[in-house]
PDB file of C-alpha atoms in Angstrom:
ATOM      1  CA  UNK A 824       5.234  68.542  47.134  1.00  0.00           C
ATOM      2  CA  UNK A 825       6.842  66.994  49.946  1.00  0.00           C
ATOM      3  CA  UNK A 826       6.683  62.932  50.223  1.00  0.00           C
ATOM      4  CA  UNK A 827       6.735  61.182  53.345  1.00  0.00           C
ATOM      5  CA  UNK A 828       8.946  57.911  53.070  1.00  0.00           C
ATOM      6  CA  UNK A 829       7.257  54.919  55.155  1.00  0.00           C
ATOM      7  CA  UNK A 830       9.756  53.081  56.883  1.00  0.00           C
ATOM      8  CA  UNK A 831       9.743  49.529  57.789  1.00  0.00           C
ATOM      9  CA  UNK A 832      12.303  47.142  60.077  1.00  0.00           C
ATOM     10  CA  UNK A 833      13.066  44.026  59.229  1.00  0.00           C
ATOM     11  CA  UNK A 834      14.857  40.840  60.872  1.00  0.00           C
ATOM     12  CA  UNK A 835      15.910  38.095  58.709  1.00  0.00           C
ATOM     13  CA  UNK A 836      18.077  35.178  59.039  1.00  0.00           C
ATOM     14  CA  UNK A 837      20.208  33.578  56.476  1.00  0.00           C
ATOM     15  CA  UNK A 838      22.185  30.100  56.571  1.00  0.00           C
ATOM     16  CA  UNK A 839      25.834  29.534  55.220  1.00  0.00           C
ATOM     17  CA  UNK A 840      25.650  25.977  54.007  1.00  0.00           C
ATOM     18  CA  UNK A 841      29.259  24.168  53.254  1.00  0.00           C
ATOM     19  CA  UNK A 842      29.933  21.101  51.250  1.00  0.00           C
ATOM     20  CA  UNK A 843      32.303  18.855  51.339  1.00  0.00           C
ATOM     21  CA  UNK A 844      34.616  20.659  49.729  1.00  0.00           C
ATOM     22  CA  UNK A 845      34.307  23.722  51.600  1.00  0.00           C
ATOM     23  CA  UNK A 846      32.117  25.606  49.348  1.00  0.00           C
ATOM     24  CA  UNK A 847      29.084  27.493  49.985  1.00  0.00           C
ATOM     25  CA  UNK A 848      25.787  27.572  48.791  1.00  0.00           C
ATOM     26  CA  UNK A 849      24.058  30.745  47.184  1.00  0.00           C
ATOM     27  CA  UNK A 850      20.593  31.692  45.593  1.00  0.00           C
ATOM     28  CA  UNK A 851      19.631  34.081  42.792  1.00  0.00           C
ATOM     29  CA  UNK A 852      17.233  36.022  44.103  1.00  0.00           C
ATOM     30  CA  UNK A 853      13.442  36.525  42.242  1.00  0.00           C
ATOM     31  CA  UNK A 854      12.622  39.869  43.348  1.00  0.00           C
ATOM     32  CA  UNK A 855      10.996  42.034  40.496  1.00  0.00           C
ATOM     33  CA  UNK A 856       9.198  44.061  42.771  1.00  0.00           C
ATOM     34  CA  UNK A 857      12.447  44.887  44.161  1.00  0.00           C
ATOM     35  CA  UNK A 858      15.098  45.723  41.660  1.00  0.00           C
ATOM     36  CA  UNK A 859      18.199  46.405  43.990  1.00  0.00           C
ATOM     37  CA  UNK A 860      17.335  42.472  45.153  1.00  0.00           C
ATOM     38  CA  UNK A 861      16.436  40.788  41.958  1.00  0.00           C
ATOM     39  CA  UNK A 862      18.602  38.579  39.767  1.00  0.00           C
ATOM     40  CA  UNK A 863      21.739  39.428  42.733  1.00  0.00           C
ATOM     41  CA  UNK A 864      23.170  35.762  44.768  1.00  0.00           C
ATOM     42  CA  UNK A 865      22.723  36.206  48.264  1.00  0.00           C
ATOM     43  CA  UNK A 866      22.564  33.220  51.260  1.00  0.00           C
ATOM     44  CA  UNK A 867      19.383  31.328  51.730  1.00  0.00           C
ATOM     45  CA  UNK A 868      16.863  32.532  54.477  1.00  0.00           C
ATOM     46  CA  UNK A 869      14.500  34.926  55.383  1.00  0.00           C
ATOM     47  CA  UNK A 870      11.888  36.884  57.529  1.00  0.00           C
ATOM     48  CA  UNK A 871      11.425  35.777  61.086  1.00  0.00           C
ATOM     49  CA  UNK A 872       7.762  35.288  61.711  1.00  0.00           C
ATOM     50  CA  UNK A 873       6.312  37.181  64.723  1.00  0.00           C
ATOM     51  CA  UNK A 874       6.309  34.793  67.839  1.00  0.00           C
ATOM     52  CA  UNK A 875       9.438  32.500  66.110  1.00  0.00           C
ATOM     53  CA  UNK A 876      12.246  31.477  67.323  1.00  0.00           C
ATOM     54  CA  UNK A 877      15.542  32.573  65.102  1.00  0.00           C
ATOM     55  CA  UNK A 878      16.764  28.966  64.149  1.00  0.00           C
ATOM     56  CA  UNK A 879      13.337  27.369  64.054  1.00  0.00           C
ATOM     57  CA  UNK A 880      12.966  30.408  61.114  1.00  0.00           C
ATOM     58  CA  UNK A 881      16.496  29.795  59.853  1.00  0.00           C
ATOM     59  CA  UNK A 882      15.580  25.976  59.479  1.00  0.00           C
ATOM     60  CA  UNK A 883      11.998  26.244  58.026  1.00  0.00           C
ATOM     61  CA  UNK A 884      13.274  28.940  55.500  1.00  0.00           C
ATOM     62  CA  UNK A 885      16.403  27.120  54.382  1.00  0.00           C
ATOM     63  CA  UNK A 886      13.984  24.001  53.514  1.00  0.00           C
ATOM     64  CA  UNK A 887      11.385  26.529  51.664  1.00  0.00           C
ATOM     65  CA  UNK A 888      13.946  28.202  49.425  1.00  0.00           C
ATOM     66  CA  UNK A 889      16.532  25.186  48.852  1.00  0.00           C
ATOM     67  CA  UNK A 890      14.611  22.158  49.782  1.00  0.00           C
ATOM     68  CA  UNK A 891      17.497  20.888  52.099  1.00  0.00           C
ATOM     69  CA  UNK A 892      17.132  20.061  55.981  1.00  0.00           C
ATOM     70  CA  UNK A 893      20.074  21.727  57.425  1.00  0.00           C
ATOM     71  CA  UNK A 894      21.315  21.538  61.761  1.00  0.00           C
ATOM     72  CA  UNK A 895      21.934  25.089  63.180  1.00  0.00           C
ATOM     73  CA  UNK A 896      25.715  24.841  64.090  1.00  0.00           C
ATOM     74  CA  UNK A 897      26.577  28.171  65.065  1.00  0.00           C
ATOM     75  CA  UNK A 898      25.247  32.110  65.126  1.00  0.00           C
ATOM     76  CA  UNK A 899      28.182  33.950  63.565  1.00  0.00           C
ATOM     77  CA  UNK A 900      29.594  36.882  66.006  1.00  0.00           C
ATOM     78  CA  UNK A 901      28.089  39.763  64.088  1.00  0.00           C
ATOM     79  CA  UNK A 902      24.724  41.238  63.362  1.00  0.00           C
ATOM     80  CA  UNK A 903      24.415  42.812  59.936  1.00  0.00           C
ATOM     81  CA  UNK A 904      22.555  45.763  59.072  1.00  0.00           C
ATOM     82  CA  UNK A 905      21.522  46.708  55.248  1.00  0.00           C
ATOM     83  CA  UNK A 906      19.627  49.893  54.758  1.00  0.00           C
ATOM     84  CA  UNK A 907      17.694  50.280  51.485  1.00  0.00           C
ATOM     85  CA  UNK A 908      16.569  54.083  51.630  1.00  0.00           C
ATOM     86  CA  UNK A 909      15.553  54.097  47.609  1.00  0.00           C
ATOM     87  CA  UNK A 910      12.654  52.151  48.478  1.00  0.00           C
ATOM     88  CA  UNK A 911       9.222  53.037  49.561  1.00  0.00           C
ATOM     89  CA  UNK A 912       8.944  51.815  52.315  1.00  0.00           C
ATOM     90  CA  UNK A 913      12.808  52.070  53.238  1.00  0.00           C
ATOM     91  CA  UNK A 914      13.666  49.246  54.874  1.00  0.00           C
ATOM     92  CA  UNK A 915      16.392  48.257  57.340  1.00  0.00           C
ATOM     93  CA  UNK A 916      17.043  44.549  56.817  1.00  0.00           C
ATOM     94  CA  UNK A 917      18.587  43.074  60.560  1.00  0.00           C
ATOM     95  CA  UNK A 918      20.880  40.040  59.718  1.00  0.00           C
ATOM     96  CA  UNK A 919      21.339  37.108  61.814  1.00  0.00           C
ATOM     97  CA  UNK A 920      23.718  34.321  60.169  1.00  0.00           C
ATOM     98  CA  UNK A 921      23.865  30.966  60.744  1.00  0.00           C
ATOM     99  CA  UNK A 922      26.296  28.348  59.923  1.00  0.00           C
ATOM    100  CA  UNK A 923      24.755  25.300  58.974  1.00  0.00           C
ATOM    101  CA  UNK A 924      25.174  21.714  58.065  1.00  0.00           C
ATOM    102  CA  UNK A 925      23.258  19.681  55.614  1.00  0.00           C
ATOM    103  CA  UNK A 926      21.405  16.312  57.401  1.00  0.00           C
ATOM    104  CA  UNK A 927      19.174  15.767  54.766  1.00  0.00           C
ATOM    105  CA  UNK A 928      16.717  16.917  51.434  1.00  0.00           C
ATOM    106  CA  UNK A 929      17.130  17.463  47.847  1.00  0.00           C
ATOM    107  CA  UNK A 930      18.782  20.533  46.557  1.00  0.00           C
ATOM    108  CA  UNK A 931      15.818  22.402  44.555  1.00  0.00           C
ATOM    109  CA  UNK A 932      15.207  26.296  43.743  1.00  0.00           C
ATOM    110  CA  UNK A 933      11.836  27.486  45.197  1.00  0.00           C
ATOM    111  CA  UNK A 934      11.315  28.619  42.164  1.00  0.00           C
ATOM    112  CA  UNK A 935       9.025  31.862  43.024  1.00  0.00           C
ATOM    113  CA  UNK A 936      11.790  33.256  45.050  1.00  0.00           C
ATOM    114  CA  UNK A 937      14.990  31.573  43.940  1.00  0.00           C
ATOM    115  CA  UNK A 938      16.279  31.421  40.413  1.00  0.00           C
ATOM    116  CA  UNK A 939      19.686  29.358  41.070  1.00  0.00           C
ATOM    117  CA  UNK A 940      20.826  27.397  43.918  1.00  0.00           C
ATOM    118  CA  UNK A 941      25.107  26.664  43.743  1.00  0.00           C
ATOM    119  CA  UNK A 942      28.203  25.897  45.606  1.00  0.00           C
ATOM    120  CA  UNK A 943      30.291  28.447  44.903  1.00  0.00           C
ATOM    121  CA  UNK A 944      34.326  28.793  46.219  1.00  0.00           C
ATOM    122  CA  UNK A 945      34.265  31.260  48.752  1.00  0.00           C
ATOM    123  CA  UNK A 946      36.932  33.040  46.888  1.00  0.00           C
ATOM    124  CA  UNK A 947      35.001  33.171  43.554  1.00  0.00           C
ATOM    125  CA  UNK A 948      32.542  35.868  45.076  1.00  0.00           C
ATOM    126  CA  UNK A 949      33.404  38.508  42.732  1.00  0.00           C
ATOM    127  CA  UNK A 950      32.371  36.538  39.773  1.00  0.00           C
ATOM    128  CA  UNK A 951      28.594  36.951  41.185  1.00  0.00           C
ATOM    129  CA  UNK A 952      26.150  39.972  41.290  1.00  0.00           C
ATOM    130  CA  UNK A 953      26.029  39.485  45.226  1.00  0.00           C
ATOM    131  CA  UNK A 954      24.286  41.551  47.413  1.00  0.00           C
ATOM    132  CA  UNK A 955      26.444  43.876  49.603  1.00  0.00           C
ATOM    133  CA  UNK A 956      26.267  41.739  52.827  1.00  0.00           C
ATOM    134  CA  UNK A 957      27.670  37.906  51.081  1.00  0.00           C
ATOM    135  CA  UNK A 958      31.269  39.386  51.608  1.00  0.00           C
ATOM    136  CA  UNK A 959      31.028  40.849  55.315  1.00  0.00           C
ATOM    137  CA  UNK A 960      29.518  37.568  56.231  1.00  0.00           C
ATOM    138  CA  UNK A 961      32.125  35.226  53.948  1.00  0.00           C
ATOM    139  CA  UNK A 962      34.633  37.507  56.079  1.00  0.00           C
ATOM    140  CA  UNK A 963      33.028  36.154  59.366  1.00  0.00           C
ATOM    141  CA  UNK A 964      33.909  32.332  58.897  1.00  0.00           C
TER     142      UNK A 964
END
């Protein structure tokens, strides 16, 4: 019996969000549906709605998942590309990043997608279940 995979493109964008103290901010993801996604830190963000510009996204999803309002201060000088073929669909996830700065809200877990919010050390990756793309982009600041 042969199985035809559906395949689906997606284009997301995530924010890196620095304190003070030159830590960043991840989320524990909620994904049951998706088990290579749940319970694993990644950046805040998320789907770009049809018709939407990137940053407008970037800034309406960073307040929906963390609850803080953040200024778009740069697009970091790399796409990412994540391909997640045991899936059905498989999905290519496109990956714009965004460094951002805090200007206002309350730090606060949406909690049917998030789990977590914390500022993490950069260096102190490796003690979270990250998805694959936290390093490339830590690599990119």
């Amino acid at each position: 019996m042969l199985i035809i995979m559906e395949q689906k493109q997606i284009t997301i964008v995530v924010a890196v969000i620095k304190n003070d103290k030159g830590e960043i901010l991840i989320g524990l993801r909620n994904e049951p549906s998706i088990p290579e996604e749940h319970n694993k830190w990644e950046f805040v963000g998320g789907k770009i709605n049809f018709g939407e510009e990137p940053e407008k996204a970037l800034i309406r999803e960073v307040k929906e998942e963390s609850g803080l309002d953040v200024k778009v201060i740069r697009l970091l000088p790399k796409i990412l590309n994540q391909l997640w073929l045991n899936q059905n669909p498989q999905r290519q996830i496109i990956i714009l990043t965004y460094e951002c700065l805090v200007v206002g809200g309350e730090l606060k877990p949406k909690a049917d997608e998030i789990l977590e919010l914390k500022f993490i050390d950069p260096k102190d990756t490796d003690n979270y279940d990250c998805l694959p793309n936290v390093e490339k982009i830590i690599s990119l600041l």
